Amino acid sequence: TMRRMRPADDPGKPDPRFAPHATDDETIVANATPGSYGALSVLRISGSRTIAVVQQIFEPLPDRFRQQQMYYGRFRDPEREDVLDEGYVVVMHAPQSYTGEDVAELSIHGGAVNVRRMLDAIRRCGVRLAEQGEFTKRAFLNGRIDLTQAEAVVDLLNAKTEASLDLALRQLEGRLSETLGELRAALIGVRSALELNIDFIEEDVPIFEAGPLVGQLDQALEAIRTLLESYERGRIYRDGLQLAIVGRPNVGKSSLFNALLREHRAIVTPIPGTTRDVLQDTANLRGVPVQLADTAGIHDAGDTVERIGIERSRAQVEHADLLLLVLDPSESLSAADEEIIATVTARPHLVVLNKSDLSPAWDNTRFAHALRVSALTAAGLEELIDRIVDIVGARDPGHEQSVVLTNARHRDLLERAAASLERAREALVGGEEPEFVTVDVQETLDAIGAISGMTTPDEWLNKIFSQFCIGK
Ligand code: GDP
């Protein structure tokens, strides 16, 4: 019998034979430090003409370029011979560079006019402006990094807390790629064993032994499920926990919002275009990025503007991962309190009895598990933070040794992988022909391959790289 041949699989690295994507041979340039008004700007050039272009526009004081050395010199307009600027150039030869191509980084003076004029001069040397994420896309297309590592670059730039940053760094180092590579290698082993059986079936050689293969599939399933379980945690570290503070007017929602932020505000750049109708900010609670929303706007309102605000607040409550229900024990519970209690208790929530510095006006044994705090004196706030972090189950993943899944795309593909793997297992246990089992094993391999970019359709790739900023 003829054996069907497959290209050799190397589970560790993206195999270009599996990635039908190609990089073009144009040389590109972009400002790698956009949007900032600083003392320096760094322009990045990548592609086969990099060195030639640098030689055209830059006059180094020592007159040749050595790998990874910085040169001081003057930038000149190649046509008019005018000195444009002075600064430093560092050249990285292919493949030891960010993109895997020849790369140059030009440190020039900052300022929009200077950057524009330098970019124009470089473009006149036959270099085009880079698209969003194109440097990282080239790194991926050249097999320097896989797709999960490219995505980690975005996460790294967007990290909200140090813990989120650590997770992104570990993904960039290739920890997830490694785990996926091991999974692929194991499944490729199972596929080969099954194919051997397909080939020999015609010769009536009964060498089929399902037991060990079932064991291997179970192991792979276990590994996928562990990854999937880490996603809730990972998502919160990457995107933040949505926490909405709810309660009737005057219970102290805004005070609590401010008290939590006073000590724990996270360093994040506000996302442009977010609505200001609902007061929102990001806190760093024990490393967990928490998007706090003060829903002070929820109460009955007559005029339209206020009603819109209320609608937005309601949306906050609906999308929240966790609600902080604030009650004021110094005043008896009102009908408004009861109404809010009734709507909130169907959702994940924590009851907070604020104003614990005042004497209680009602017997609150009904809320035995409630947290007693005072937004005024900050009493009980640290305990409240502990409870929030415990509920999320996300205590400092920086110390976590296992790989944590942070990306919804990865989760969706792993769910697909788990589903086809379960079908493969069922077929194997049910004594189906090895051909049928192989189909499902192959589907699992394809889903896992799409995570690291081996089998990712081009339109997905474009979507992923369009999340990058220019110059990345
Ligand atoms: P909101 O309408 O729920 O946002 O409530 P506010 O945060 O505006 O607070 C309403 C009133 O309660 C204000 O006068 C606050 O100073 C006061 N307040 C808030 N928290 C506390 C607290 O813990 N103790 C005391 N004694 N007063 C508080």
XYZ file of C-alpha atoms and ligand atoms in Angstrom:
500
model
C 0.000 0.000 0.000
C 1.045 3.570 -0.647
C 1.496 5.766 2.365
C -0.018 9.182 2.053
C 2.638 11.778 2.628
C 2.233 14.878 4.701
C 4.745 17.640 5.085
C 6.778 17.145 8.230
C 5.146 18.872 11.156
C 7.184 21.016 13.440
C 4.784 21.824 16.228
C 7.114 24.371 17.794
C 7.332 26.940 15.034
C 4.998 28.347 12.424
C 5.818 26.369 9.318
C 5.690 28.656 6.266
C 4.213 25.788 4.259
C 1.166 25.985 6.501
C 0.895 29.767 6.275
C -0.224 30.740 2.796
C 0.573 34.365 3.575
C 3.318 36.282 1.878
C 5.140 39.470 2.726
C 5.737 41.969 -0.065
C 9.246 43.177 -0.855
C 8.563 46.876 -0.427
C 10.500 48.786 2.181
C 8.348 50.597 4.728
C 8.745 53.462 7.185
C 6.756 54.847 10.113
C 7.104 57.010 13.160
C 7.462 54.427 15.957
C 6.707 57.073 18.587
C 3.500 58.625 17.272
C 1.104 60.870 19.100
C 3.633 62.107 21.583
C 5.265 65.476 21.827
C 8.713 64.595 23.090
C 12.369 65.401 22.813
C 12.937 62.498 20.434
C 11.056 60.633 17.777
C 12.099 57.245 16.467
C 11.424 56.406 12.834
C 11.549 52.774 11.880
C 12.399 51.481 8.405
C 12.086 47.843 7.388
C 12.711 45.918 4.198
C 15.390 44.946 1.746
C 16.265 48.548 0.802
C 16.770 49.709 4.398
C 20.565 49.927 4.351
C 20.588 51.620 0.939
C 18.066 54.197 2.107
C 19.954 54.928 5.290
C 23.111 55.382 3.262
C 21.224 57.812 1.045
C 19.875 60.032 3.785
C 22.323 59.598 6.649
C 25.947 60.557 6.901
C 27.501 58.724 9.828
C 30.670 60.039 11.346
C 32.412 56.658 11.108
C 31.384 55.704 7.585
C 30.179 52.120 7.725
C 27.434 50.325 9.619
C 28.071 47.530 11.992
C 25.284 45.390 13.394
C 23.483 46.793 16.457
C 25.761 49.765 16.922
C 24.525 53.275 17.262
C 25.919 55.911 14.944
C 25.794 59.626 15.423
C 25.507 61.685 12.261
C 23.566 64.079 10.075
C 20.430 63.421 8.102
C 20.439 64.907 4.621
C 17.804 65.407 1.986
C 19.002 63.065 -0.780
C 17.988 65.502 -3.530
C 18.802 68.898 -2.132
C 21.784 67.927 0.024
C 20.361 70.071 2.835
C 21.047 68.964 6.375
C 17.647 68.016 7.800
C 18.503 66.995 11.318
C 21.155 65.319 13.392
C 20.733 62.218 15.477
C 21.447 58.533 15.813
C 20.918 55.510 13.633
C 21.081 51.881 14.631
C 20.941 49.137 12.024
C 19.837 45.560 12.629
C 20.624 43.117 9.870
C 18.174 40.414 8.832
C 17.206 38.105 10.405
C 18.239 39.509 13.794
C 15.676 42.290 13.951
C 12.099 42.919 15.019
C 10.658 42.106 11.592
C 13.273 39.562 10.564
C 14.264 41.907 7.716
C 16.967 44.592 7.648
C 15.731 47.250 10.056
C 16.979 50.713 10.918
C 15.833 52.898 13.780
C 16.445 56.605 13.357
C 16.417 58.739 16.490
C 15.629 62.252 15.380
C 14.411 65.371 17.127
C 10.758 65.209 18.119
C 8.036 67.487 16.885
C 5.424 66.982 14.218
C 7.046 69.188 11.543
C 10.461 67.560 11.823
C 8.975 64.062 11.793
C 6.859 64.892 8.741
C 9.837 66.327 6.819
C 12.065 63.344 7.643
C 9.342 60.888 6.636
C 8.914 62.763 3.338
C 12.664 62.586 2.659
C 12.708 58.841 3.359
C 9.658 58.282 1.159
C 11.415 60.035 -1.712
C 14.000 57.211 -1.498
C 11.285 54.790 -2.627
C 9.991 53.777 0.779
C 6.286 53.737 1.542
C 4.504 54.467 4.806
C 3.783 51.367 6.862
C 0.240 50.298 7.608
C -0.996 49.743 11.147
C 0.784 46.797 12.730
C 2.791 46.122 9.578
C 6.156 45.698 11.339
C 4.688 43.098 13.686
C 2.804 41.500 10.794
C 6.091 41.123 8.938
C 7.675 39.569 12.030
C 4.834 37.037 11.953
C 4.975 36.451 8.190
C 8.727 35.943 8.376
C 8.212 33.288 11.049
C 10.005 35.278 13.766
C 7.006 35.153 16.092
C 3.702 33.332 15.958
C 0.272 34.936 16.094
C -0.136 34.653 19.879
C 3.149 36.520 20.285
C 2.024 39.214 17.852
C -1.189 39.589 19.844
C 0.874 39.813 23.039
C 2.519 42.946 21.623
C -0.907 44.651 21.535
C -1.696 43.425 25.049
C 1.648 44.680 26.285
C 0.991 48.193 24.983
C -2.542 48.176 26.408
C -1.671 46.597 29.785
C -3.659 48.218 32.578
C -1.680 46.931 35.574
C 1.702 45.310 36.140
C -0.014 41.935 36.470
C -1.595 42.374 33.019
C 1.814 43.381 31.704
C 3.424 40.216 33.150
C 0.815 38.038 31.449
C 1.418 39.773 28.108
C 5.184 39.393 28.501
C 4.886 35.681 29.172
C 2.761 35.286 26.057
C 5.318 37.296 24.107
C 8.072 34.999 25.366
C 6.114 32.178 23.766
C 4.729 30.387 26.818
C 1.335 29.865 25.207
C 2.959 28.895 21.893
C 5.005 26.277 23.756
C 1.946 24.748 25.405
C 0.085 24.698 22.089
C 3.131 23.187 20.373
C 3.207 20.336 22.894
C -0.505 19.742 22.337
C -0.023 19.660 18.567
C 2.917 17.274 18.825
C 0.859 14.846 20.934
C -2.091 14.985 18.537
C 0.136 14.580 15.488
C 1.411 11.419 17.186
C -2.154 10.150 17.552
C -2.909 11.030 13.925
C 0.151 9.122 12.704
C -0.820 6.067 14.709
C -4.325 6.204 13.232
C -2.998 6.628 9.694
C -0.736 3.651 10.097
C -3.869 1.659 10.842
C -5.698 3.063 7.830
C -2.813 1.999 5.625
C -2.552 -1.489 7.015
C -6.232 -2.255 7.187
C -6.229 -3.596 3.636
C -3.522 -6.064 4.547
C -5.648 -7.330 7.400
C -2.944 -6.768 9.934
C -4.793 -6.191 13.193
C -2.438 -3.798 14.923
C -5.162 -1.464 16.090
C -5.054 -0.753 19.782
C -7.430 1.991 20.873
C -6.600 2.061 24.591
C -3.335 4.039 24.575
C -4.737 6.433 21.958
C -7.797 7.157 24.110
C -5.411 7.894 26.964
C -3.526 10.386 24.818
C -6.721 12.085 23.675
C -7.833 12.352 27.304
C -4.568 13.994 28.230
C -4.914 16.510 25.418
C -8.520 17.232 26.437
C -7.432 17.773 30.011
C -4.765 20.246 28.903
C -7.263 22.164 26.736
C -9.816 22.303 29.564
C -7.209 23.634 31.994
C -6.410 26.402 29.526
C -10.106 27.185 29.028
C -10.663 27.377 32.777
C -7.941 30.002 33.091
C -9.744 32.272 30.617
C -12.142 33.995 33.054
C -9.152 35.058 35.130
C -7.063 35.944 32.100
C -9.799 38.024 30.493
C -10.168 40.073 33.657
C -6.428 40.728 33.825
C -6.376 41.766 30.185
C -9.637 43.721 29.847
C -10.412 44.554 33.459
C -13.238 43.561 35.797
C -16.412 45.565 35.143
C -17.635 46.651 38.551
C -20.762 48.778 38.908
C -21.650 50.559 42.147
C -25.429 50.592 42.604
C -27.828 51.889 45.251
C -30.434 54.543 45.785
C -29.354 58.199 45.865
C -27.385 59.368 48.897
C -26.166 55.987 50.171
C -22.602 57.045 49.317
C -21.909 55.520 45.874
C -19.868 58.456 44.608
C -18.008 58.657 47.910
C -17.117 54.964 47.688
C -16.106 55.337 44.034
C -13.744 58.166 44.966
C -12.442 56.400 48.081
C -11.493 53.312 46.028
C -9.759 55.438 43.426
C -7.958 57.740 45.843
C -5.391 55.081 46.738
C -5.783 52.661 43.885
C -6.214 54.523 40.618
C -4.544 52.605 37.774
C -2.232 54.332 35.331
C -4.170 54.015 32.102
C -4.664 56.230 29.128
C -8.375 56.911 28.762
C -9.909 55.327 25.693
C -11.160 58.151 23.488
C -14.883 58.267 22.923
C -15.982 56.598 26.168
C -19.145 58.068 27.518
C -18.864 60.450 30.440
C -22.535 60.168 31.387
C -21.605 57.376 33.711
C -18.668 58.181 35.934
C -15.964 55.648 35.125
C -12.347 55.055 35.993
C -9.875 52.198 36.300
C -8.574 51.072 39.667
C -5.715 48.697 40.310
C -6.976 46.390 43.069
C -4.167 44.002 44.090
C -3.054 43.891 40.464
C -6.567 43.336 39.095
C -7.587 46.107 36.715
C -11.095 47.112 37.765
C -13.320 49.373 35.666
C -15.361 51.161 38.277
C -18.672 52.632 37.204
C -20.659 54.929 39.488
C -24.275 54.529 38.465
C -25.477 57.565 40.416
C -27.770 58.276 37.464
C -30.193 55.402 38.146
C -33.405 56.862 39.503
C -36.634 57.975 37.903
C -36.188 61.025 35.796
C -38.489 63.211 33.805
C -36.405 64.989 31.224
C -34.865 63.306 28.212
C -31.223 64.113 28.867
C -31.380 62.554 32.290
C -33.272 59.586 30.940
C -30.483 58.898 28.452
C -28.048 58.948 31.368
C -30.218 56.447 33.182
C -30.324 54.145 30.182
C -26.541 54.201 30.037
C -26.358 53.407 33.759
C -28.705 50.466 33.274
C -26.433 49.198 30.485
C -23.490 49.457 32.912
C -25.349 47.284 35.394
C -26.237 44.743 32.719
C -22.665 44.422 31.483
C -21.022 44.398 34.886
C -19.115 41.310 36.030
C -19.863 42.238 39.621
C -22.228 44.718 41.323
C -21.522 46.527 44.564
C -24.916 47.058 46.165
C -24.548 49.963 48.563
C -26.997 50.396 51.459
C -27.054 53.068 54.145
C -27.652 51.467 57.562
C -28.048 54.875 59.197
C -31.391 55.352 57.461
C -34.211 52.820 57.295
C -34.544 50.847 54.111
C -36.838 52.584 51.659
C -38.977 51.211 48.837
C -36.232 52.403 46.456
C -33.674 50.262 48.349
C -35.939 47.204 48.183
C -36.478 47.670 44.472
C -32.738 47.819 43.807
C -32.083 44.851 46.129
C -34.642 42.816 44.162
C -33.041 43.557 40.783
C -29.462 43.158 41.939
C -29.716 39.843 43.800
C -30.218 37.924 40.555
C -26.725 39.035 39.498
C -23.247 38.450 40.962
C -23.049 41.044 43.694
C -21.599 42.089 47.026
C -23.678 43.910 49.628
C -21.864 46.887 51.124
C -23.189 48.627 54.232
C -21.674 52.085 53.975
C -21.555 54.820 56.638
C -20.511 52.266 59.277
C -19.119 55.239 61.199
C -22.729 56.236 61.990
C -25.018 54.299 64.337
C -27.335 51.888 62.527
C -31.036 52.732 62.229
C -32.210 49.227 61.377
C -31.373 45.643 62.166
C -29.176 44.508 59.307
C -28.760 40.853 60.325
C -30.633 40.234 57.050
C -27.334 41.049 55.335
C -25.142 38.886 57.526
C -22.457 38.524 54.860
C -22.411 42.186 53.976
C -19.247 44.202 54.283
C -19.256 47.136 56.659
C -17.348 50.079 55.299
C -17.121 53.817 55.612
C -16.313 55.788 52.516
C -15.734 58.717 54.839
C -13.091 57.171 57.131
C -11.918 54.451 54.692
C -12.715 51.807 57.339
C -13.300 48.366 55.808
C -12.101 49.349 52.335
C -9.140 46.946 52.269
C -11.432 44.063 53.308
C -13.823 45.069 50.533
C -10.971 44.985 48.018
C -9.923 41.527 49.276
C -13.460 40.258 48.775
C -13.678 41.668 45.241
C -10.367 40.071 44.271
C -11.359 36.744 45.891
C -14.650 36.630 44.006
C -12.769 37.101 40.754
C -10.490 34.237 41.798
C -7.644 36.140 40.292
C -5.052 36.612 42.940
C -1.831 37.804 41.361
C -1.251 35.695 38.256
C 2.266 37.130 38.109
C 3.208 34.297 40.453
C 1.129 31.784 38.617
C 3.295 29.248 36.844
C 0.671 27.872 34.499
C -0.210 29.464 31.186
C -3.216 31.771 31.400
C -5.541 32.318 28.463
C -6.408 35.996 28.010
C -7.790 36.302 24.509
C -11.361 35.581 23.351
C -10.104 34.431 19.942
C -7.930 31.799 21.607
C -10.804 30.708 23.811
C -13.203 30.270 20.871
C -10.686 28.185 18.945
C -9.857 26.046 21.980
C -13.561 25.402 22.533
C -13.748 24.186 18.952
C -10.656 22.062 19.536
C -12.203 20.520 22.657
C -15.478 19.742 20.850
C -13.798 17.927 17.955
C -11.463 16.127 20.323
C -14.455 14.843 22.292
C -15.960 13.571 19.026
C -12.665 11.862 18.186
C -12.588 10.185 21.567
C -16.190 9.019 21.266
C -15.535 7.588 17.797
C -12.418 5.813 19.004
C -14.132 4.324 22.061
C -17.159 3.390 19.912
C -14.909 1.323 17.649
C -15.341 3.506 14.565
C -12.987 3.177 11.596
C -9.709 5.052 12.155
C -10.529 7.297 9.139
C -13.436 8.852 11.017
C -11.371 9.442 14.123
C -8.644 11.059 12.037
C -11.069 13.635 10.623
C -11.887 14.899 14.115
C -8.265 14.811 15.256
C -7.362 16.858 12.181
C -10.087 19.395 13.015
C -8.608 19.746 16.478
C -5.157 20.271 14.978
C -6.537 22.927 12.616
C -8.227 24.826 15.449
C -5.040 24.800 17.531
C -3.023 25.763 14.454
C -5.271 28.779 13.879
C -4.414 30.109 17.349
C -0.723 30.340 16.549
C -1.399 31.461 12.987
C -0.455 28.369 10.991
C -3.921 27.973 9.554
C -5.381 31.417 10.128
C -7.376 32.926 7.248
C -6.037 36.212 5.855
C -9.102 38.244 6.822
C -8.583 37.274 10.477
C -4.958 38.291 10.251
C -5.915 41.688 8.850
C -8.389 42.173 11.673
C -5.796 41.283 14.299
C -3.092 43.544 12.887
C -5.477 46.460 12.418
C -5.695 46.708 16.241
C -2.098 47.890 16.293
C -1.006 51.477 16.212
C 1.093 52.860 13.368
C 4.773 52.077 13.785
C 4.242 48.779 15.642
P -24.599 58.830 46.221
O -25.758 59.694 45.889
O -25.024 57.437 46.509
O -23.506 58.902 45.222
O -24.008 59.352 47.636
P -22.815 60.371 47.900
O -21.512 59.698 47.733
O -23.039 61.611 47.154
O -22.986 60.592 49.451
C -24.187 61.113 49.991
C -23.904 61.757 51.341
O -23.459 60.770 52.270
C -22.780 62.784 51.262
O -23.110 63.868 52.099
C -21.576 62.045 51.809
O -20.638 62.915 52.409
C -22.198 61.128 52.821
N -21.427 59.918 53.034
C -20.975 59.083 52.083
N -20.312 58.038 52.637
C -20.336 58.251 53.975
C -19.828 57.524 55.098
O -19.195 56.455 54.999
N -20.085 58.025 56.349
C -20.770 59.186 56.511
N -20.953 59.587 57.739
N -21.252 59.883 55.475
C -21.047 59.439 54.225
